[in-house]
PDB file of C-alpha atoms in Angstrom:
ATOM      1  CA  MET A  55    -173.460  28.751 -75.296  1.00  0.00           C
ATOM      2  CA  SER A  56    -174.915  25.939 -73.274  1.00  0.00           C
ATOM      3  CA  GLU A  57    -174.868  22.262 -74.033  1.00  0.00           C
ATOM      4  CA  TYR A  58    -177.938  20.157 -74.361  1.00  0.00           C
ATOM      5  CA  LEU A  59    -178.626  16.608 -75.377  1.00  0.00           C
ATOM      6  CA  ARG A  60    -181.216  15.423 -77.889  1.00  0.00           C
ATOM      7  CA  LEU A  61    -182.321  11.817 -77.602  1.00  0.00           C
ATOM      8  CA  ARG A  62    -184.029   9.840 -80.344  1.00  0.00           C
ATOM      9  CA  ALA A  63    -185.565   6.383 -80.060  1.00  0.00           C
ATOM     10  CA  VAL A  64    -184.714   4.124 -82.995  1.00  0.00           C
ATOM     11  CA  PRO A  65    -186.060   0.632 -83.731  1.00  0.00           C
ATOM     12  CA  ALA A  66    -183.196  -1.701 -82.837  1.00  0.00           C
ATOM     13  CA  PRO A  67    -183.205  -3.543 -86.211  1.00  0.00           C
ATOM     14  CA  ALA A  68    -183.005  -0.221 -88.087  1.00  0.00           C
ATOM     15  CA  LEU A  69    -180.022   1.111 -86.115  1.00  0.00           C
ATOM     16  CA  ARG A  70    -176.942   1.700 -88.252  1.00  0.00           C
ATOM     17  CA  ASN A  71    -173.373   2.476 -87.286  1.00  0.00           C
ATOM     18  CA  SER A  72    -173.116   5.122 -90.007  1.00  0.00           C
ATOM     19  CA  PRO A  73    -172.454   8.647 -88.724  1.00  0.00           C
ATOM     20  CA  THR A  74    -174.235  10.094 -91.764  1.00  0.00           C
ATOM     21  CA  TRP A  75    -177.343   7.993 -91.108  1.00  0.00           C
ATOM     22  CA  LEU A  76    -177.312   8.829 -87.391  1.00  0.00           C
ATOM     23  CA  GLU A  77    -176.941  12.572 -88.068  1.00  0.00           C
ATOM     24  CA  ARG A  78    -179.837  12.405 -90.506  1.00  0.00           C
ATOM     25  CA  LEU A  79    -182.072  11.251 -87.628  1.00  0.00           C
ATOM     26  CA  PHE A  80    -181.742  14.744 -86.192  1.00  0.00           C
ATOM     27  CA  THR A  81    -181.735  16.806 -89.373  1.00  0.00           C
ATOM     28  CA  THR A  82    -184.816  15.416 -91.132  1.00  0.00           C
ATOM     29  CA  THR A  83    -188.410  15.268 -90.057  1.00  0.00           C
ATOM     30  CA  ALA A  84    -189.289  12.206 -88.039  1.00  0.00           C
ATOM     31  CA  GLY A  85    -191.523  10.796 -90.778  1.00  0.00           C
ATOM     32  CA  THR A  86    -188.742  10.755 -93.362  1.00  0.00           C
ATOM     33  CA  ALA A  87    -186.046   9.441 -91.028  1.00  0.00           C
ATOM     34  CA  LEU A  88    -187.896   6.481 -89.533  1.00  0.00           C
ATOM     35  CA  PRO A  89    -190.547   4.351 -91.220  1.00  0.00           C
ATOM     36  CA  GLN A  90    -192.646   3.964 -88.044  1.00  0.00           C
ATOM     37  CA  ALA A  91    -191.819   7.298 -86.464  1.00  0.00           C
ATOM     38  CA  GLY A  92    -195.303   7.681 -84.998  1.00  0.00           C
ATOM     39  CA  ARG A  93    -194.490   5.283 -82.203  1.00  0.00           C
ATOM     40  CA  HIS A  94    -191.080   6.762 -81.457  1.00  0.00           C
ATOM     41  CA  CYS A  95    -190.381   9.788 -79.355  1.00  0.00           C
ATOM     42  CA  GLU A  96    -187.692  12.386 -79.092  1.00  0.00           C
ATOM     43  CA  ASP A  97    -186.681  14.354 -76.069  1.00  0.00           C
ATOM     44  CA  ALA A  98    -184.363  17.318 -75.639  1.00  0.00           C
ATOM     45  CA  LEU A  99    -182.634  18.375 -72.471  1.00  0.00           C
ATOM     46  CA  ASP A 100    -181.820  22.051 -72.551  1.00  0.00           C
ATOM     47  CA  GLN A 101    -179.437  24.090 -70.445  1.00  0.00           C
ATOM     48  CA  CYS A 102    -178.510  21.341 -67.983  1.00  0.00           C
ATOM     49  CA  ARG A 103    -176.785  18.449 -69.687  1.00  0.00           C
ATOM     50  CA  PRO A 104    -173.357  18.835 -68.046  1.00  0.00           C
ATOM     51  CA  ASP A 105    -174.918  19.453 -64.649  1.00  0.00           C
ATOM     52  CA  GLN A 106    -177.541  16.716 -64.998  1.00  0.00           C
ATOM     53  CA  GLU A 107    -174.604  14.304 -64.937  1.00  0.00           C
ATOM     54  CA  CYS A 108    -173.968  15.391 -61.334  1.00  0.00           C
ATOM     55  CA  VAL A 109    -177.383  14.042 -60.323  1.00  0.00           C
ATOM     56  CA  TYR A 110    -176.440  10.555 -61.500  1.00  0.00           C
ATOM     57  CA  ALA A 111    -172.714  10.656 -60.634  1.00  0.00           C
ATOM     58  CA  GLY A 112    -173.049   8.649 -57.443  1.00  0.00           C
ATOM     59  CA  ALA A 113    -175.501   6.141 -58.883  1.00  0.00           C
ATOM     60  CA  SER A 114    -173.797   2.972 -60.066  1.00  0.00           C
ATOM     61  CA  PRO A 115    -173.910   1.023 -62.292  1.00  0.00           C
ATOM     62  CA  HIS A 116    -176.081   3.270 -64.485  1.00  0.00           C
ATOM     63  CA  GLY A 117    -174.636   6.661 -63.622  1.00  0.00           C
ATOM     64  CA  PRO A 118    -174.056   9.485 -66.092  1.00  0.00           C
ATOM     65  CA  ASP A 119    -171.940   7.396 -68.453  1.00  0.00           C
ATOM     66  CA  VAL A 120    -175.024   5.420 -69.427  1.00  0.00           C
ATOM     67  CA  VAL A 121    -177.989   7.703 -68.654  1.00  0.00           C
ATOM     68  CA  LEU A 122    -176.443  10.581 -70.601  1.00  0.00           C
ATOM     69  CA  GLY A 123    -173.600   8.768 -72.362  1.00  0.00           C
ATOM     70  CA  GLY A 124    -173.262   5.832 -74.701  1.00  0.00           C
ATOM     71  CA  ARG A 125    -170.987   4.280 -77.294  1.00  0.00           C
ATOM     72  CA  PRO A 126    -169.451   7.107 -79.330  1.00  0.00           C
ATOM     73  CA  VAL A 127    -169.867   7.228 -83.100  1.00  0.00           C
ATOM     74  CA  PHE A 128    -167.640   9.936 -84.518  1.00  0.00           C
ATOM     75  CA  ARG A 129    -169.194  12.276 -87.045  1.00  0.00           C
ATOM     76  CA  ALA A 130    -168.192  11.931 -90.666  1.00  0.00           C
ATOM     77  CA  ASP A 131    -166.416  15.306 -90.695  1.00  0.00           C
ATOM     78  CA  ARG A 132    -164.927  14.755 -87.190  1.00  0.00           C
ATOM     79  CA  HIS A 133    -166.247  18.175 -86.081  1.00  0.00           C
ATOM     80  CA  GLY A 134    -168.244  18.425 -82.915  1.00  0.00           C
ATOM     81  CA  PRO A 135    -168.743  15.837 -80.226  1.00  0.00           C
ATOM     82  CA  PRO A 136    -169.504  12.265 -81.283  1.00  0.00           C
ATOM     83  CA  LEU A 137    -173.031  10.936 -81.470  1.00  0.00           C
ATOM     84  CA  LEU A 138    -173.797   8.456 -78.699  1.00  0.00           C
ATOM     85  CA  VAL A 139    -175.608   5.147 -79.097  1.00  0.00           C
ATOM     86  CA  LEU A 140    -177.232   2.841 -76.559  1.00  0.00           C
ATOM     87  CA  THR A 141    -178.362  -0.604 -77.668  1.00  0.00           C
ATOM     88  CA  ALA A 142    -181.879  -1.756 -76.825  1.00  0.00           C
ATOM     89  CA  ALA A 143    -180.454  -3.873 -73.982  1.00  0.00           C
ATOM     90  CA  ARG A 144    -178.578  -0.900 -72.481  1.00  0.00           C
ATOM     91  CA  THR A 145    -181.702   1.217 -72.914  1.00  0.00           C
ATOM     92  CA  ARG A 146    -183.704  -1.325 -70.875  1.00  0.00           C
ATOM     93  CA  GLY A 147    -181.020  -1.171 -68.174  1.00  0.00           C
ATOM     94  CA  VAL A 148    -181.198   2.609 -67.989  1.00  0.00           C
ATOM     95  CA  ALA A 149    -185.014   2.522 -67.964  1.00  0.00           C
ATOM     96  CA  GLY A 150    -184.936   0.085 -65.044  1.00  0.00           C
ATOM     97  CA  PHE A 151    -182.442   2.187 -63.141  1.00  0.00           C
ATOM     98  CA  LEU A 152    -184.401   5.411 -63.657  1.00  0.00           C
ATOM     99  CA  ALA A 153    -187.705   3.755 -62.736  1.00  0.00           C
ATOM    100  CA  THR A 154    -186.339   2.696 -59.359  1.00  0.00           C
ATOM    101  CA  ALA A 155    -184.017   5.636 -58.662  1.00  0.00           C
ATOM    102  CA  ASP A 156    -185.003   7.803 -55.717  1.00  0.00           C
ATOM    103  CA  PHE A 157    -184.651  11.387 -56.918  1.00  0.00           C
ATOM    104  CA  ASP A 158    -184.464  12.698 -53.344  1.00  0.00           C
ATOM    105  CA  GLU A 159    -181.405  10.532 -52.689  1.00  0.00           C
ATOM    106  CA  LEU A 160    -179.841  11.533 -56.013  1.00  0.00           C
ATOM    107  CA  TRP A 161    -180.474  15.213 -55.236  1.00  0.00           C
ATOM    108  CA  ASP A 162    -179.051  14.934 -51.722  1.00  0.00           C
ATOM    109  CA  THR A 163    -175.820  13.529 -53.167  1.00  0.00           C
ATOM    110  CA  ALA A 164    -175.535  16.197 -55.881  1.00  0.00           C
ATOM    111  CA  ARG A 165    -176.896  19.320 -54.176  1.00  0.00           C
ATOM    112  CA  GLU A 166    -173.608  20.552 -52.688  1.00  0.00           C
ATOM    113  CA  THR A 167    -172.037  20.483 -56.150  1.00  0.00           C
ATOM    114  CA  LEU A 168    -175.035  21.985 -57.937  1.00  0.00           C
ATOM    115  CA  LEU A 169    -176.357  24.698 -55.623  1.00  0.00           C
ATOM    116  CA  PRO A 170    -173.386  27.084 -55.964  1.00  0.00           C
ATOM    117  CA  ARG A 171    -173.949  27.046 -59.752  1.00  0.00           C
ATOM    118  CA  TYR A 172    -177.684  27.771 -59.401  1.00  0.00           C
ATOM    119  CA  GLY A 173    -177.886  30.592 -56.874  1.00  0.00           C
ATOM    120  CA  GLY A 174    -177.029  28.848 -53.614  1.00  0.00           C
ATOM    121  CA  GLU A 175    -179.339  27.582 -50.914  1.00  0.00           C
ATOM    122  CA  SER A 176    -181.814  30.423 -51.401  1.00  0.00           C
ATOM    123  CA  ALA A 177    -182.501  29.106 -54.924  1.00  0.00           C
ATOM    124  CA  GLU A 178    -182.604  25.428 -54.009  1.00  0.00           C
ATOM    125  CA  THR A 179    -186.348  25.001 -54.538  1.00  0.00           C
ATOM    126  CA  GLU A 180    -186.156  26.196 -58.143  1.00  0.00           C
ATOM    127  CA  ALA A 181    -182.899  24.357 -58.918  1.00  0.00           C
ATOM    128  CA  ARG A 182    -184.270  21.119 -57.493  1.00  0.00           C
ATOM    129  CA  ARG A 183    -187.471  21.556 -59.519  1.00  0.00           C
ATOM    130  CA  VAL A 184    -185.490  21.943 -62.772  1.00  0.00           C
ATOM    131  CA  PHE A 185    -183.416  18.841 -62.134  1.00  0.00           C
ATOM    132  CA  ALA A 186    -186.417  16.823 -60.941  1.00  0.00           C
ATOM    133  CA  GLU A 187    -188.297  17.726 -64.137  1.00  0.00           C
ATOM    134  CA  ALA A 188    -185.338  16.646 -66.295  1.00  0.00           C
ATOM    135  CA  HIS A 189    -185.197  13.394 -64.307  1.00  0.00           C
ATOM    136  CA  ARG A 190    -188.930  12.796 -64.910  1.00  0.00           C
ATOM    137  CA  GLU A 191    -188.525  13.514 -68.626  1.00  0.00           C
ATOM    138  CA  LEU A 192    -185.580  11.131 -68.897  1.00  0.00           C
ATOM    139  CA  THR A 193    -187.470   8.461 -66.952  1.00  0.00           C
ATOM    140  CA  ALA A 194    -190.514   8.754 -69.232  1.00  0.00           C
ATOM    141  CA  PHE A 195    -188.412   8.764 -72.400  1.00  0.00           C
ATOM    142  CA  TYR A 196    -186.411   5.667 -71.434  1.00  0.00           C
ATOM    143  CA  ALA A 197    -189.507   3.803 -70.176  1.00  0.00           C
ATOM    144  CA  HIS A 198    -191.356   4.424 -73.446  1.00  0.00           C
ATOM    145  CA  THR A 199    -188.314   3.538 -75.526  1.00  0.00           C
ATOM    146  CA  ALA A 200    -187.556   0.344 -73.589  1.00  0.00           C
ATOM    147  CA  GLU A 201    -191.206  -0.709 -73.784  1.00  0.00           C
ATOM    148  CA  HIS A 202    -190.898  -0.721 -77.577  1.00  0.00           C
ATOM    149  CA  GLY A 203    -187.517  -2.502 -77.549  1.00  0.00           C
ATOM    150  CA  ASP A 204    -185.797   0.457 -79.174  1.00  0.00           C
ATOM    151  CA  ALA A 205    -182.228   1.716 -79.072  1.00  0.00           C
ATOM    152  CA  VAL A 206    -181.305   5.330 -78.304  1.00  0.00           C
ATOM    153  CA  VAL A 207    -179.198   7.739 -80.339  1.00  0.00           C
ATOM    154  CA  LYS A 208    -177.979  10.918 -78.633  1.00  0.00           C
ATOM    155  CA  TRP A 209    -176.823  14.148 -80.231  1.00  0.00           C
ATOM    156  CA  PRO A 210    -174.777  16.374 -77.907  1.00  0.00           C
ATOM    157  CA  ALA A 211    -175.087  19.904 -79.241  1.00  0.00           C
ATOM    158  CA  GLU A 212    -174.784  23.521 -78.231  1.00  0.00           C
ATOM    159  CA  ALA A 213    -177.738  25.848 -77.979  1.00  0.00           C
TER     160      ALA A 213
END
């Protein structure tokens, strides 16, 4: 099984600290979970969540702990990894970091760690493309979310 991370934008005033409420964001249709869901977006990173952290590992202060992490909210049944929450202010910080981050520099720092896991130097073009696409998706998601002043809830899961 591989890990992935689902991200959901939530209006900051609607955000609750209830694990049941947060889980429901990911188990109901968007229209029933959020009153204004039409303006909110959801993104899913598949197959690369643990390794995507390597791309941001050398990037302070908004490295993987913020881009892919957040404040943990433990699930009601305590099974599975906690849900992760970023406030609207933290979301703006991540959006700013991602908007100005130079992917080439991030890749150069992470490539020695990542390439052996993705077929070595002969597969670098494809590996780099996958990570660059995930970076673009994250950048777009956080920019859109920050523009609306929303918070972010993350659901680490296994595929």
